[in-house]
């Protein structure tokens, strides 16, 4: 008999049906007159399935003592209306088989209530907990929502390279990729001949698929890339990973305000989808992780985002009477404390900051006529800070070439990017959203290490 997932059974199962379920035991309780109750979870939903085992089933005595927390079992039985509270139906077992035991003296998840820090040490077992399985389901829902949002608008999903020889952000936070035997070279040479390397020059893991996405946007139209992204930033924060997932839409003929409109609609669509498709998991987050998360999301989806020039934000921060750790000066980068003050306390809703000083932003952002700012936009949200970074791109050949030089780079290295401005250039825009930052926002979790299955941070790549 095919296995039915517990989520399906609890939703659609009809009393009288014969079913087979398989999963991992959360708890077992025995009653005096040789009856046992098993709470079974298979990860398909937050709720456990209650299984009633009569001592009269075959091999009851030998198998039931192996049914301990963490063990995997297979059960055939009949669905019955449940007299107990908390579930509509339960399974009365006809036969039970233990697939894999879990030694109760060593199984780390014997009891509930472990700290998130402890669970990070056992990333191979943490998805067996309510919190991490809920995060996995919501993360999946957000990924589906991302594809639906763009697909329903006719965007093409493209894949940009993971190994690259250009540094998009010019920030130098890249992981090098090489096949050279560096240990050997260190012993016999003082310099490395990159011509001997696999690609004939230094290569790295990508920090963004944007430059390549621009190539496709300016030929096939609206498109998006969604893939792993790598940044060797040595900042041990709760919002940075060395490996994260980024979705980057790129749109020809979009100016900065069109870009903002899309970003706002996009964030609202993700929230709507999760609230609609994962109500049970969201209820859990609201009860156990952050009691304000549902109200916060309701507020975000029902209000328009504040749109504010960087220069005005600096004025607000200077005059707000708040003492910040980092000083505020026009031309300085906003720190998380500034971003969060604006979105959480001053406006109490998402804020789109735009027109940043050109000295703060990469070469590809379109220069404004004031000579001081570029058409950048960052979307800031409560609880997280920056969730999206984007811009209108510089489409003018001469300005772009000059900006590349100004940023200390060689235009020749970007010849293909410059070509796009030589042949049929158009105004265009795009942005990048970090998937994990979206999961933080929507679940109310506070550490980015807890919203990706296997976090990579400085010194940590165990699993
Ligand atoms: P931050 O100032 O927070 O470091 P950034 O300005 O470097 O972000 P962008 O280069 O604009 O970010 O990248 C676009 C988006 O990718 C960010 O808005 C954020 O959602 C996400 N992102 C950037 N760096 C990281 C990281 N190290 N870990 C997780 N997500 C990230
Ligand atoms: Mn960064």
Coordinates of C-alpha atoms and ligand atoms in Angstrom, one line a residue:
X1 CA 0.0 0.0 0.0
X2 CA 1.4 3.4 -0.9
X3 CA 2.5 5.6 2.0
X4 CA 0.2 8.6 2.8
X5 CA 1.8 11.7 4.2
X6 CA 0.6 12.8 7.5
X7 CA -0.4 16.3 6.3
X8 CA -2.7 14.7 3.7
X9 CA -4.2 12.3 6.2
X10 CA -5.0 14.9 8.8
X11 CA -6.5 17.2 6.1
X12 CA -8.4 14.8 3.9
X13 CA -8.4 11.3 5.5
X14 CA -11.8 9.7 6.0
X15 CA -12.7 7.4 8.9
X16 CA -12.7 3.8 7.7
X17 CA -9.8 4.2 5.2
X18 CA -6.9 1.7 5.4
X19 CA -3.6 3.6 5.4
X20 CA 0.1 3.1 5.6
X21 CA 2.2 5.8 7.3
X22 CA 5.9 6.1 7.9
X23 CA 7.8 8.5 9.9
X24 CA 9.8 9.3 13.1
X25 CA 8.4 8.8 16.6
X26 CA 8.1 11.9 18.7
X27 CA 6.7 10.2 21.8
X28 CA 5.2 7.0 23.0
X29 CA 2.9 6.5 26.0
X30 CA 1.7 3.1 27.3
X31 CA -1.5 2.6 29.1
X32 CA -1.9 -0.1 31.8
X33 CA -4.1 -2.5 29.8
X34 CA -1.5 -3.1 27.1
X35 CA -2.3 -0.2 24.8
X36 CA 0.2 2.3 23.4
X37 CA -0.2 5.7 21.9
X38 CA 2.4 6.9 19.5
X39 CA 2.9 10.5 18.2
X40 CA 4.3 10.2 14.8
X41 CA 5.8 13.0 12.6
X42 CA 7.0 12.7 9.0
X43 CA 7.9 16.4 8.4
X44 CA 5.0 17.0 6.1
X45 CA 3.3 19.3 8.7
X46 CA 3.7 20.6 12.2
X47 CA 1.1 18.3 13.7
X48 CA 1.8 14.7 14.8
X49 CA -0.4 11.8 13.9
X50 CA -1.7 9.8 16.8
X51 CA -1.4 6.1 16.5
X52 CA -3.2 3.8 18.8
X53 CA -1.6 0.4 19.2
X54 CA -3.5 -2.5 20.7
X55 CA -1.4 -5.0 22.5
X56 CA -3.1 -7.8 20.5
X57 CA -1.3 -6.9 17.2
X58 CA 1.4 -9.3 16.1
X59 CA 4.7 -9.0 17.8
X60 CA 3.5 -6.2 20.1
X61 CA 5.7 -7.1 23.0
X62 CA 9.0 -7.3 21.0
X63 CA 8.4 -4.3 18.7
X64 CA 6.8 -1.7 21.0
X65 CA 9.8 -1.3 23.3
X66 CA 11.9 -0.3 20.3
X67 CA 9.4 2.5 19.5
X68 CA 11.3 5.2 21.3
X69 CA 11.6 8.9 20.6
X70 CA 13.6 9.3 17.3
X71 CA 13.0 5.8 16.0
X72 CA 11.5 5.3 12.5
X73 CA 8.5 3.1 12.0
X74 CA 6.0 1.9 9.5
X75 CA 2.4 1.4 10.4
X76 CA -0.5 -0.1 8.6
X77 CA -3.9 0.6 10.1
X78 CA -7.4 2.0 9.9
X79 CA -8.3 5.6 10.2
X80 CA -10.8 6.4 12.9
X81 CA -12.4 9.5 14.2
X82 CA -10.4 10.7 17.2
X83 CA -12.2 11.0 20.5
X84 CA -9.2 13.0 21.9
X85 CA -8.7 16.7 21.5
X86 CA -6.3 18.2 19.0
X87 CA -6.8 15.9 16.1
X88 CA -9.7 15.0 13.8
X89 CA -8.5 11.5 13.0
X90 CA -6.1 8.9 14.4
X91 CA -4.8 5.6 13.1
X92 CA -5.5 2.3 14.8
X93 CA -2.6 0.1 14.0
X94 CA -3.1 -3.4 12.4
X95 CA 0.6 -4.0 12.1
X96 CA 3.7 -2.1 13.1
X97 CA 7.3 -2.4 12.0
X98 CA 10.4 -0.6 13.4
X99 CA 12.6 0.5 10.5
X100 CA 15.4 2.1 12.6
X101 CA 15.9 2.3 16.3
X102 CA 17.1 5.3 18.2
X103 CA 19.0 4.6 21.4
X104 CA 17.3 6.6 24.1
X105 CA 20.5 7.0 26.1
X106 CA 22.3 8.8 23.3
X107 CA 19.7 10.3 21.0
X108 CA 20.2 14.1 21.4
X109 CA 16.6 15.1 20.9
X110 CA 15.3 13.0 23.7
X111 CA 13.7 16.0 25.3
X112 CA 12.0 19.1 24.0
X113 CA 13.2 22.7 24.5
X114 CA 16.8 22.6 23.3
X115 CA 18.3 26.0 22.6
X116 CA 18.8 27.1 19.0
X117 CA 22.6 27.4 19.7
X118 CA 22.7 23.7 20.8
X119 CA 20.7 22.7 17.8
X120 CA 23.2 24.5 15.5
X121 CA 25.8 22.0 16.7
X122 CA 23.7 19.1 15.4
X123 CA 22.6 20.5 12.1
X124 CA 22.1 16.9 10.9
X125 CA 19.3 16.3 13.4
X126 CA 17.7 19.7 13.9
X127 CA 15.2 19.4 11.1
X128 CA 13.6 16.7 13.3
X129 CA 12.4 19.5 15.6
X130 CA 9.2 21.6 15.2
X131 CA 11.1 24.8 14.7
X132 CA 13.5 23.7 12.0
X133 CA 10.9 21.6 10.1
X134 CA 8.6 24.7 10.1
X135 CA 11.5 26.9 8.9
X136 CA 12.2 24.3 6.1
X137 CA 8.5 24.3 5.0
X138 CA 8.2 28.1 5.0
X139 CA 11.5 28.5 3.2
X140 CA 10.2 26.1 0.5
X141 CA 7.0 28.1 0.3
X142 CA 9.0 31.3 -0.2
X143 CA 11.0 29.7 -2.9
X144 CA 7.9 28.6 -4.7
X145 CA 6.4 32.0 -4.2
X146 CA 9.4 33.7 -5.8
X147 CA 9.1 31.6 -8.9
X148 CA 5.4 32.1 -9.1
X149 CA 5.7 35.8 -8.7
X150 CA 8.1 36.2 -11.6
X151 CA 6.7 33.4 -13.8
X152 CA 3.2 34.9 -13.5
X153 CA 4.6 38.2 -14.8
X154 CA 6.3 36.6 -17.8
X155 CA 9.9 36.7 -16.4
X156 CA 12.2 34.1 -17.7
X157 CA 14.2 32.1 -15.1
X158 CA 17.8 32.1 -16.2
X159 CA 20.9 30.6 -14.6
X160 CA 24.0 32.7 -14.2
X161 CA 27.4 31.2 -13.6
X162 CA 28.7 30.2 -10.2
X163 CA 32.3 30.4 -11.2
X164 CA 33.3 33.8 -12.5
X165 CA 36.3 35.9 -13.4
X166 CA 34.7 39.2 -12.7
X167 CA 34.0 40.8 -9.3
X168 CA 30.6 42.3 -9.6
X169 CA 30.6 44.4 -6.4
X170 CA 34.2 45.3 -6.7
X171 CA 34.3 44.7 -3.0
X172 CA 37.0 41.9 -3.1
X173 CA 35.0 39.6 -0.8
X174 CA 35.4 36.7 -3.1
X175 CA 36.3 33.0 -2.6
X176 CA 39.0 32.0 -5.0
X177 CA 38.5 28.9 -7.1
X178 CA 41.7 27.2 -8.3
X179 CA 43.1 23.8 -9.3
X180 CA 46.6 24.9 -8.6
X181 CA 48.4 23.0 -5.9
X182 CA 49.0 26.0 -3.7
X183 CA 50.8 24.1 -1.0
X184 CA 53.4 22.8 -3.5
X185 CA 53.7 26.2 -5.2
X186 CA 54.3 27.9 -1.8
X187 CA 57.4 25.7 -1.4
X188 CA 59.0 26.2 -4.8
X189 CA 57.9 29.5 -6.2
X190 CA 57.5 33.1 -4.9
X191 CA 54.8 34.0 -7.4
X192 CA 51.8 32.3 -8.9
X193 CA 51.5 32.0 -12.7
X194 CA 47.7 32.2 -13.1
X195 CA 48.1 31.2 -16.8
X196 CA 48.7 27.7 -15.4
X197 CA 45.4 27.7 -13.6
X198 CA 42.3 26.0 -14.9
X199 CA 40.8 29.1 -16.5
X200 CA 44.1 30.7 -17.4
X201 CA 43.4 33.5 -15.0
X202 CA 42.1 33.9 -11.4
X203 CA 38.6 32.8 -10.9
X204 CA 36.1 33.0 -8.0
X205 CA 32.7 32.0 -6.7
X206 CA 30.1 34.6 -7.8
X207 CA 29.0 37.4 -5.4
X208 CA 26.1 38.2 -7.7
X209 CA 24.6 37.1 -11.0
X210 CA 23.5 40.6 -11.9
X211 CA 26.0 41.5 -14.6
X212 CA 25.2 38.3 -16.5
X213 CA 21.5 38.8 -15.9
X214 CA 21.8 42.2 -17.6
X215 CA 23.0 40.4 -20.7
X216 CA 19.8 38.4 -20.9
X217 CA 17.5 41.3 -19.8
X218 CA 18.7 43.3 -22.7
X219 CA 18.0 40.6 -25.2
X220 CA 15.1 38.4 -24.0
X221 CA 13.5 40.8 -21.7
X222 CA 12.4 40.5 -18.1
X223 CA 14.3 37.7 -16.4
X224 CA 15.6 36.6 -13.0
X225 CA 18.3 34.5 -11.7
X226 CA 18.0 32.6 -8.4
X227 CA 21.0 30.7 -7.0
X228 CA 23.7 30.4 -4.5
X229 CA 25.9 33.4 -3.9
X230 CA 29.2 33.5 -2.0
X231 CA 30.8 36.3 0.0
X232 CA 33.9 36.0 2.0
X233 CA 32.9 38.7 4.4
X234 CA 34.5 38.2 7.7
X235 CA 31.6 39.7 9.6
X236 CA 30.2 37.4 12.2
X237 CA 26.7 38.9 12.3
X238 CA 23.3 37.4 12.6
X239 CA 22.4 38.6 9.1
X240 CA 25.4 37.5 7.0
X241 CA 26.3 34.1 5.6
X242 CA 29.3 33.2 3.5
X243 CA 27.0 31.2 1.2
X244 CA 23.4 32.4 0.7
X245 CA 20.7 32.3 -2.0
X246 CA 19.9 35.4 -3.9
X247 CA 17.1 36.1 -6.4
X248 CA 18.0 38.8 -8.8
X249 CA 15.4 40.1 -11.3
X250 CA 16.6 42.3 -14.1
X251 CA 14.2 44.4 -16.3
X252 CA 14.8 46.4 -19.5
X253 CA 13.0 49.7 -19.8
X254 CA 12.5 49.9 -16.0
X255 CA 13.5 53.1 -14.3
X256 CA 14.1 53.4 -10.5
X257 CA 10.5 53.9 -9.5
X258 CA 9.4 50.9 -11.6
X259 CA 12.1 48.9 -9.8
X260 CA 10.7 50.1 -6.4
X261 CA 7.1 49.2 -7.4
X262 CA 8.2 45.7 -8.4
X263 CA 10.3 45.2 -5.2
X264 CA 7.3 46.2 -3.0
X265 CA 4.8 44.0 -4.8
X266 CA 7.3 41.1 -4.6
X267 CA 7.8 41.3 -0.8
X268 CA 4.0 41.6 -0.3
X269 CA 3.4 38.6 -2.6
X270 CA 5.8 36.4 -0.6
X271 CA 4.1 37.4 2.7
X272 CA 0.6 36.7 1.2
X273 CA 1.6 33.3 -0.1
X274 CA 3.2 32.2 3.2
X275 CA 0.2 33.4 5.3
X276 CA -2.1 31.6 3.0
X277 CA -0.2 28.4 2.4
X278 CA 1.6 27.8 5.8
X279 CA -1.0 29.0 8.4
X280 CA -0.1 26.3 10.9
X281 CA 3.6 27.0 10.8
X282 CA 3.0 30.7 11.0
X283 CA 0.8 30.2 14.1
X284 CA 3.7 28.3 15.6
X285 CA 6.2 31.1 14.9
X286 CA 3.8 33.6 16.3
X287 CA 3.4 31.6 19.5
X288 CA 6.9 30.3 20.1
X289 CA 9.4 32.5 18.2
X290 CA 8.2 36.0 17.9
X291 CA 4.7 37.0 19.3
X292 CA 4.6 40.1 17.0
X293 CA 5.4 38.4 13.7
X294 CA 1.9 38.0 12.4
X295 CA 0.9 41.6 13.3
X296 CA 4.2 42.7 11.7
X297 CA 3.5 40.9 8.4
X298 CA -0.1 42.1 8.4
X299 CA 1.2 45.6 8.7
X300 CA 3.7 45.2 5.9
X301 CA 1.3 43.7 3.4
X302 CA -1.5 46.3 4.0
X303 CA 0.6 49.5 3.9
X304 CA 2.6 51.1 1.2
X305 CA 6.3 51.3 1.8
X306 CA 7.9 54.6 2.7
X307 CA 10.2 56.0 -0.1
X308 CA 12.9 58.3 1.1
X309 CA 16.0 59.8 -0.4
X310 CA 19.2 58.9 1.4
X311 CA 19.8 62.6 2.1
X312 CA 16.5 62.9 3.9
X313 CA 17.3 59.8 5.9
X314 CA 20.5 61.3 7.1
X315 CA 18.6 64.4 8.3
X316 CA 16.1 62.2 10.2
X317 CA 18.8 60.2 11.9
X318 CA 20.8 63.4 12.8
X319 CA 17.8 65.0 14.4
X320 CA 16.1 62.1 16.1
X321 CA 17.8 62.6 19.4
X322 CA 19.0 59.0 19.5
X323 CA 22.6 58.1 20.4
X324 CA 24.0 55.6 17.8
X325 CA 27.2 53.6 18.1
X326 CA 28.2 54.8 14.6
X327 CA 28.1 58.5 13.8
X328 CA 25.9 59.8 11.0
X329 CA 27.4 61.9 8.3
X330 CA 26.3 62.5 4.7
X331 CA 28.4 60.2 2.6
X332 CA 28.7 57.5 5.2
X333 CA 27.2 54.0 5.0
X334 CA 24.1 53.4 7.1
X335 CA 24.7 50.7 9.8
X336 CA 22.1 48.2 10.8
X337 CA 21.2 50.3 13.9
X338 CA 20.4 53.2 11.6
X339 CA 18.4 51.1 9.1
X340 CA 16.4 49.5 11.9
X341 CA 15.7 52.8 13.6
X342 CA 14.2 54.1 10.4
X343 CA 12.0 51.1 9.6
X344 CA 11.1 50.0 13.2
X345 CA 10.8 53.2 15.1
X346 CA 10.5 56.2 12.8
X347 CA 8.3 54.9 10.1
X348 CA 7.2 51.6 11.6
X349 CA 7.0 50.0 8.2
X350 CA 9.2 49.1 5.3
X351 CA 11.3 51.9 3.9
X352 CA 12.9 52.2 0.5
X353 CA 15.9 54.4 0.6
X354 CA 17.2 55.7 -2.7
X355 CA 19.7 58.1 -4.3
X356 CA 22.7 57.1 -2.3
X357 CA 26.1 58.9 -2.5
X358 CA 28.0 57.6 -5.5
X359 CA 31.1 56.9 -3.5
X360 CA 29.2 54.3 -1.5
X361 CA 27.9 52.3 -4.4
X362 CA 29.3 50.1 -7.2
X363 CA 30.2 51.3 -10.7
X364 CA 27.1 50.0 -12.5
X365 CA 24.5 52.2 -10.8
X366 CA 23.1 55.1 -12.8
X367 CA 24.6 58.5 -11.9
X368 CA 22.2 61.3 -11.1
X369 CA 22.6 64.8 -12.6
X370 CA 23.5 66.2 -9.2
X371 CA 26.9 64.6 -9.7
X372 CA 26.8 63.3 -6.1
X373 CA 24.3 60.5 -6.0
X374 CA 23.4 57.3 -7.9
X375 CA 20.0 55.7 -8.5
X376 CA 20.4 53.0 -5.9
X377 CA 17.6 51.7 -3.7
X378 CA 17.7 49.6 -0.5
X379 CA 14.6 48.1 0.9
X380 CA 14.7 48.1 4.8
X381 CA 12.2 46.0 6.8
X382 CA 11.5 45.7 10.5
X383 CA 13.4 43.1 12.4
X384 CA 16.0 42.6 9.6
X385 CA 17.2 45.9 8.1
X386 CA 18.3 45.6 4.5
X387 CA 16.5 42.9 2.6
X388 CA 16.9 44.1 -0.9
X389 CA 19.6 46.1 -2.7
X390 CA 19.1 47.3 -6.2
X391 CA 19.4 50.1 -8.7
X392 CA 18.8 51.6 -12.1
X393 CA 21.8 50.6 -14.1
X394 CA 24.1 53.0 -15.9
X395 CA 23.2 52.7 -19.6
X396 CA 25.4 55.5 -21.0
X397 CA 28.6 54.3 -22.5
X398 CA 30.8 57.2 -21.7
X399 CA 29.5 57.6 -18.1
X400 CA 29.9 53.9 -17.4
X401 CA 33.4 53.7 -18.8
X402 CA 34.4 56.7 -16.6
X403 CA 32.8 55.2 -13.5
X404 CA 34.7 52.0 -14.0
X405 CA 37.9 53.9 -14.0
X406 CA 36.8 56.1 -11.1
X407 CA 36.2 52.9 -9.1
X408 CA 39.8 51.8 -9.8
X409 CA 39.0 49.1 -12.2
X410 CA 40.0 48.4 -15.8
X411 CA 37.3 48.9 -18.5
X412 CA 39.0 46.2 -20.6
X413 CA 38.1 43.6 -18.0
X414 CA 34.4 44.5 -18.5
X415 CA 34.5 44.7 -22.3
X416 CA 31.4 42.5 -22.7
X417 CA 29.5 44.5 -20.1
X418 CA 30.4 47.8 -21.9
X419 CA 29.4 46.2 -25.3
X420 CA 25.8 46.2 -24.0
X421 CA 26.0 50.0 -23.9
X422 CA 27.5 50.1 -27.4
X423 CA 24.8 48.1 -29.2
X424 CA 21.2 49.0 -28.5
X425 CA 21.6 50.3 -25.0
X426 CA 18.4 50.8 -23.0
X427 CA 17.5 52.1 -19.5
X428 CA 17.2 49.1 -17.2
X429 CA 17.0 48.2 -13.6
X430 CA 17.1 45.3 -11.2
X431 CA 17.6 44.2 -7.6
X432 CA 18.8 41.4 -5.4
X433 CA 16.9 39.8 -2.5
X434 CA 18.6 37.5 -0.1
X435 CA 16.4 34.5 0.4
X436 CA 17.5 34.0 4.0
X437 CA 16.8 37.6 4.9
X438 CA 13.2 37.0 3.6
X439 CA 12.9 33.9 5.7
X440 CA 14.1 35.8 8.8
X441 CA 11.5 38.5 8.1
X442 CA 8.6 36.1 7.6
X443 CA 9.4 33.6 10.4
X444 CA 10.5 36.1 13.0
X445 CA 13.7 34.0 13.5
X446 CA 16.6 36.2 14.5
X447 CA 19.7 34.4 13.5
X448 CA 20.4 33.8 9.8
X449 CA 22.2 30.6 10.7
X450 CA 18.9 29.1 11.7
X451 CA 17.0 29.7 8.4
X452 CA 19.4 27.9 6.0
X453 CA 19.9 24.1 6.4
X454 CA 23.7 24.2 6.5
X455 CA 25.1 27.6 7.3
X456 CA 28.5 28.6 6.2
X457 CA 30.1 31.3 8.3
X458 CA 33.7 32.1 9.2
X459 CA 35.2 28.9 10.7
X460 CA 32.1 26.9 10.2
X461 CA 31.4 24.4 7.4
X462 CA 31.0 21.2 9.3
X463 CA 27.9 19.6 7.7
Ligands
LIG1 P1 24.7 44.2 3.7 O1 24.9 45.7 3.7 O2 23.6 43.8 4.6 O3 25.9 43.5 3.8 P2 24.9 44.3 0.9 O4 24.7 45.8 0.7 O5 26.2 43.8 0.8 O6 24.1 43.9 2.2 P3 23.8 43.6 -1.7 O7 25.2 43.5 -2.3 O8 23.0 44.7 -2.1 O9 23.9 43.6 -0.1 O10 23.0 42.2 -1.9 C1 21.6 42.1 -2.1 C2 20.9 41.4 -1.0 O11 21.6 40.1 -0.7 C3 21.0 42.1 0.3 O12 20.0 43.1 0.4 C4 20.7 41.0 1.3 O13 19.3 40.6 1.3 C5 21.4 39.8 0.6 N1 22.8 39.6 1.2 C6 23.9 40.3 0.9 N2 25.0 39.8 1.6 C7 24.5 38.8 2.3 C8 25.1 37.8 3.2 N3 26.4 37.9 3.4 N4 24.3 36.9 3.7 C9 23.0 36.8 3.4 N5 22.4 37.6 2.6 C10 23.1 38.6 2.1
LIG2 MN1 27.5 43.0 2.4

